[in-house]
CSV table of C-alpha atoms in Angstrom, one decimal:
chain,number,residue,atom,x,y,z
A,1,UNK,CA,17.2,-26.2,-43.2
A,2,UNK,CA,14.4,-28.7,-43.3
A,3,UNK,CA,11.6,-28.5,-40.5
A,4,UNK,CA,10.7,-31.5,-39.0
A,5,UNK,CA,6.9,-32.7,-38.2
A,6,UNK,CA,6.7,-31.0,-35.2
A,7,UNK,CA,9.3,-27.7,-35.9
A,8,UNK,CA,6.0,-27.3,-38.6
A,9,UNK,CA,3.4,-27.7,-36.1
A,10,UNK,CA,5.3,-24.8,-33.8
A,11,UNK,CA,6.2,-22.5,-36.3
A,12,UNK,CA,2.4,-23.0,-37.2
A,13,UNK,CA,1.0,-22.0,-33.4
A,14,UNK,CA,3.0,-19.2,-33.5
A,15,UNK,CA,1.8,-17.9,-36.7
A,16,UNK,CA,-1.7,-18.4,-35.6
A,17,UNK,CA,-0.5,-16.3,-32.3
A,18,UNK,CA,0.7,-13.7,-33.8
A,19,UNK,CA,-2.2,-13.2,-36.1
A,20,UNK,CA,-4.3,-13.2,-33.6
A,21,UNK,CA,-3.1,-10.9,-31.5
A,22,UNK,CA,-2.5,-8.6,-34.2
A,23,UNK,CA,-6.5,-9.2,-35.0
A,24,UNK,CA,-6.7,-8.3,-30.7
A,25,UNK,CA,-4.9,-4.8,-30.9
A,26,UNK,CA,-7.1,-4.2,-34.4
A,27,UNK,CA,-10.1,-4.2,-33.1
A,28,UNK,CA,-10.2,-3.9,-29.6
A,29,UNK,CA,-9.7,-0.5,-27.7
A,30,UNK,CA,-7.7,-1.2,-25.1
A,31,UNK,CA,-4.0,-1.4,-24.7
A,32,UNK,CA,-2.6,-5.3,-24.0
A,33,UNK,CA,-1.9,-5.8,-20.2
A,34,UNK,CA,0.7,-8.4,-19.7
A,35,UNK,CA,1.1,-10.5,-16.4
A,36,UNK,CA,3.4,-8.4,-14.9
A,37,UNK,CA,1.6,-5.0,-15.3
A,38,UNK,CA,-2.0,-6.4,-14.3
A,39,UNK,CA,-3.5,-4.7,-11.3
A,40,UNK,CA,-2.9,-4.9,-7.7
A,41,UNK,CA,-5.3,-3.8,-5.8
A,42,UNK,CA,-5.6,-4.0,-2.0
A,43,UNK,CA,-8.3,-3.7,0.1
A,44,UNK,CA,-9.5,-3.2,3.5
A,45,UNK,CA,-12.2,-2.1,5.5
A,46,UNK,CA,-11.0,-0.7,9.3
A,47,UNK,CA,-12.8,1.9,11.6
A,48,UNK,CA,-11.4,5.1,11.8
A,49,UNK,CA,-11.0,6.9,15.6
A,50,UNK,CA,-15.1,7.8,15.1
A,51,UNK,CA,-16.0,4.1,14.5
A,52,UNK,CA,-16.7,4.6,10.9
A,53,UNK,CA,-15.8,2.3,8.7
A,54,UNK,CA,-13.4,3.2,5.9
A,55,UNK,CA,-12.0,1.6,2.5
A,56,UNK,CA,-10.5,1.9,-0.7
A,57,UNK,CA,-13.4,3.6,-1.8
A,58,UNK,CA,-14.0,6.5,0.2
A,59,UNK,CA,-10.5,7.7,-1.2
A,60,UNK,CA,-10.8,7.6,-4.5
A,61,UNK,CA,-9.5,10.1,-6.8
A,62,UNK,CA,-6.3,10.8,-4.4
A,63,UNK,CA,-3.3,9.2,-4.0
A,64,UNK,CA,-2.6,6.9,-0.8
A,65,UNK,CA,0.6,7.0,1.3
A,66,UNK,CA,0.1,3.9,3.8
A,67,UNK,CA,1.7,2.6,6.2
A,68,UNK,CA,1.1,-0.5,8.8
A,69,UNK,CA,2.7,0.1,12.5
A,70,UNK,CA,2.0,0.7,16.5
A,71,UNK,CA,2.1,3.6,18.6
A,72,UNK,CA,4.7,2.1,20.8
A,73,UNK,CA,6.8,1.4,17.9
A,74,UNK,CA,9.7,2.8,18.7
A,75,UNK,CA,11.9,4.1,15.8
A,76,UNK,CA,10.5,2.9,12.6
A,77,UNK,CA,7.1,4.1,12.8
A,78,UNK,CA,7.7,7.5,14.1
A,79,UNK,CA,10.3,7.7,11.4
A,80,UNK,CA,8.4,6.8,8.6
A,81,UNK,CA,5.3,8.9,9.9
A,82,UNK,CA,7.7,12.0,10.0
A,83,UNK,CA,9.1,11.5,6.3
A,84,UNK,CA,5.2,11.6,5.7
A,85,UNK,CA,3.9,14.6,7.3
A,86,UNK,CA,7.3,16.8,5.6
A,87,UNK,CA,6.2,15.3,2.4
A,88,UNK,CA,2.9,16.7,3.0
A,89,UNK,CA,3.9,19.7,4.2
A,90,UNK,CA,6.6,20.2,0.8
A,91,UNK,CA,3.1,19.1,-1.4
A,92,UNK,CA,1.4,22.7,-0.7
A,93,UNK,CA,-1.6,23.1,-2.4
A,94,UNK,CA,-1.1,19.8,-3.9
A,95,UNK,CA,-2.0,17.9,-0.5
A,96,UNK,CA,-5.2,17.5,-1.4
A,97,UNK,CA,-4.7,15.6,-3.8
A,98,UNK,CA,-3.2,13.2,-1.2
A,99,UNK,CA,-3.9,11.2,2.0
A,100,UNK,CA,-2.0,9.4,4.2
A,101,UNK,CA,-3.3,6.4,6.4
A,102,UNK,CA,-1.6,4.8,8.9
A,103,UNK,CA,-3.1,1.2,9.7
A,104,UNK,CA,-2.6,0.0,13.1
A,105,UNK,CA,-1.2,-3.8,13.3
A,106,UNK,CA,-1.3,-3.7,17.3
A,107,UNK,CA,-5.5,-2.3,17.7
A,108,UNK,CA,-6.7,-3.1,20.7
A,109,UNK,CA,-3.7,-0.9,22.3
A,110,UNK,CA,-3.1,1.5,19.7
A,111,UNK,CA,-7.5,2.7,20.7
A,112,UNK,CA,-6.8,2.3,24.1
A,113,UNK,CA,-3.7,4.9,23.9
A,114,UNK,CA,-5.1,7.6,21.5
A,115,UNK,CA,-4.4,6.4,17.8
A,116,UNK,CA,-6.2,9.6,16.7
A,117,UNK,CA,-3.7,11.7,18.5
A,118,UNK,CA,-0.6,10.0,17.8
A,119,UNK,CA,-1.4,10.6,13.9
A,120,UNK,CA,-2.5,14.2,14.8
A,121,UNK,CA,0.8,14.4,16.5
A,122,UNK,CA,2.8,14.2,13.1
A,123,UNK,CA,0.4,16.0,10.8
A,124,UNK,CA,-3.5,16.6,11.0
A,125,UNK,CA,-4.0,15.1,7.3
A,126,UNK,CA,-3.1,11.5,8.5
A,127,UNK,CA,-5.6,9.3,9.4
A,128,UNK,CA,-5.7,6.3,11.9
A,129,UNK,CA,-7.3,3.1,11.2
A,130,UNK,CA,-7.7,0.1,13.6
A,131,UNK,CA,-10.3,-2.6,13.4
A,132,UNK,CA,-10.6,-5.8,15.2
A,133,UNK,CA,-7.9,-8.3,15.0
A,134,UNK,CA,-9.6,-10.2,11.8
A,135,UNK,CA,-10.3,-6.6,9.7
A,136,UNK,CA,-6.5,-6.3,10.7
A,137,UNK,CA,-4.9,-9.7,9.5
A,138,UNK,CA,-7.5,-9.4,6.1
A,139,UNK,CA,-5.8,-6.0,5.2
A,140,UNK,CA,-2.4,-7.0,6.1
A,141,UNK,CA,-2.6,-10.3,3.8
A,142,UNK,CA,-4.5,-7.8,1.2
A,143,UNK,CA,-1.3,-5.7,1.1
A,144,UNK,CA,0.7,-8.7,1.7
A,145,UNK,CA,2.6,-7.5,4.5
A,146,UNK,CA,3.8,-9.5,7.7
A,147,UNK,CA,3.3,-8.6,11.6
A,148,UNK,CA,3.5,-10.5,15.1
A,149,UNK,CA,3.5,-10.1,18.3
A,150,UNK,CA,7.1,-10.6,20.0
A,151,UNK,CA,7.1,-11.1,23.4
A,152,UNK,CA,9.5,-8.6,25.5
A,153,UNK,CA,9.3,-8.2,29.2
A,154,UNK,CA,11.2,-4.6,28.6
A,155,UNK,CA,8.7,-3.1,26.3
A,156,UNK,CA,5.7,-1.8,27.6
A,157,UNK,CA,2.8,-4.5,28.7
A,158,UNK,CA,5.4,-7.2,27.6
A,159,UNK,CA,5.5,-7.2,24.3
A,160,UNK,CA,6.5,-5.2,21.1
A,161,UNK,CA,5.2,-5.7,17.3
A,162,UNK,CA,7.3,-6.5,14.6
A,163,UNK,CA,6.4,-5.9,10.8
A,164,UNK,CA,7.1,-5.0,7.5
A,165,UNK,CA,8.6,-1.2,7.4
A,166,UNK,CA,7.8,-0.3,3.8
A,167,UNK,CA,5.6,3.0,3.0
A,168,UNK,CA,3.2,2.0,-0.1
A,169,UNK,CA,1.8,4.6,-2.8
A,170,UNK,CA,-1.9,3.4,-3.8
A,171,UNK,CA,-2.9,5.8,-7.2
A,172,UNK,CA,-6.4,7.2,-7.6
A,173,UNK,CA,-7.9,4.6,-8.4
A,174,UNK,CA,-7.6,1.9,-5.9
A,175,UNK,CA,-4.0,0.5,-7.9
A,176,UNK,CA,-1.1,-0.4,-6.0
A,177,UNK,CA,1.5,1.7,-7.8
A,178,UNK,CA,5.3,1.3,-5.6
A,179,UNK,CA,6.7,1.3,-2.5
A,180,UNK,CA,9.3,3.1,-0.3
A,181,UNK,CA,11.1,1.4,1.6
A,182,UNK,CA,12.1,2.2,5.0
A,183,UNK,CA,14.6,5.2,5.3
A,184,UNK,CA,13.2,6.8,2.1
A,185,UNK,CA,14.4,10.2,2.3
A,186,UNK,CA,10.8,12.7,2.1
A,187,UNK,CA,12.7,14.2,-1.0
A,188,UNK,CA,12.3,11.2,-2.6
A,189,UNK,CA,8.9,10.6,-2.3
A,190,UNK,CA,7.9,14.0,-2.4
A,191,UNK,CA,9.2,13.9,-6.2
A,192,UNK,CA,7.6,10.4,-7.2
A,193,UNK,CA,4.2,12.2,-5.9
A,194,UNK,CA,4.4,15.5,-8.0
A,195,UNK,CA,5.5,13.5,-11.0
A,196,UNK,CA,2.4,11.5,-10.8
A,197,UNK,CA,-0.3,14.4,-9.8
C-alpha cells in the first residue's frame, strides 16, 4: 500500500512520539502519569469544635475517611457515621493510622447543637468540622460534592439538608484515592483500609 502525502506526515508524528517518549522514560526518574491517574487533591480549611483551624495538612501521613452531613440528618448521616466508627473499632492498633472527619454542610446549626458531641457520640476518633458558610461551599466544590437547603415545615426549624451521601478515602498524602458509596457495608471498607496501610 502506498502512503499518501499526509498518511507520511502522520506516520512521521508518530514516530517522532514515540521516540520521544521513549527518550522521556530513559532519562527521567519518574513513572509517566496519564490524565486519568493525575492527582486529585481536595482541600479545605474549617474550624474544629475549639475554633482551630484545620486542613489537609495537619493530617498528613494518615488516611482520611470523610464525610459531608448535618446533625439533624436523619438516616444517612448516622448511618454512614456508624459504618465508620465499627470500621475504626475492627482497625485495632491500626487506627492510628486513620482519621475520620465529618464536615458539617448545615454550620451555623450543627455549633449551635453540639457538633463535637454528636461525633463523640459514634466514636471519640472522629472529628467535627464547621466553618462559616463560604469555608463550607469552598470545601464542598473542592470535593465536588453538592448540598442545599430544602425547605420542610416538618423538620426541625423548617428545613432539612440535602447532599451527596458518599464516604471519601483521602491517602497520606493529601490524594483523593475512592469513595464508598452510601450503604457500604464497614466490612468493605475496613478491607480497602488494611490493604492500603
Amino acid at each position: 500500500m502506498r502512503l499518501t502525502g499526509p498518511q507520511k506526515i502522520l506516520w512521521a508524528a508518530a514516530g517522532f512520539a514515540a521516540l520521544a517518549y521513549g527518550a522521556l522514560m530513559v532519562f527521567s526518574d519518574r513513572a509517566p502519569v496519564s490524565v486519568a491517574q493525575a492527582a486529585f487533591r481536595p482541600t479545605f480549611t474549617l474550624p474544629d469544635a475549639e475554633g482551630r483551624l484545620r486542613t489537609l495538612s495537619d493530617f498528613a501521613g494518615k488516611h482520611l475517611l470523610m464525610f459531608f452531613g448535618f446533625t439533624n440528618c436523619p438516616d444517612v448521616c448516622p448511618t454512614t457515621l456508624a459504618e465508620v466508627a465499627q470500621v475504626m473499632d475492627d482497625l485495632g492498633e491500626e487506627a492510628a493510622n486513620v482519621q475520620p472527619l465529618f464536615i458539617s454542610i448545615d454550620p451555623e446549626r450543627d455549633r449551635r447543637l453540639g457538633l463535637a458531641a454528636f461525633t463523640a457520640a459514634f466514636h471519640p476518633t472522629i472529628l467535627g468540622l464547621a466553618g462559616d458558610a463560604e469555608q463550607t461551599r469552598a470545601a464542598a466544590e473542592s470535593f465536588k460534592i453538592n448540598f442545599e437547603r430544602e425547605e420542610d415545615a416538618a423538620a426541625p426549624d423548617g428545613y432539612m439538608m440535602s447532599h451527596s451521601p458518599a464516604l471519601y478515602l483521602i491517602g497520606p498524602d493529601g490524594d483523593w484515592l475512592r469513595q464508598f458509596t452510601y450503604g457500604t457495608p464497614a466490612a468493605d471498607i475496613l478491607a480497602d483500609l488494611q490493604s492500603r496501610l
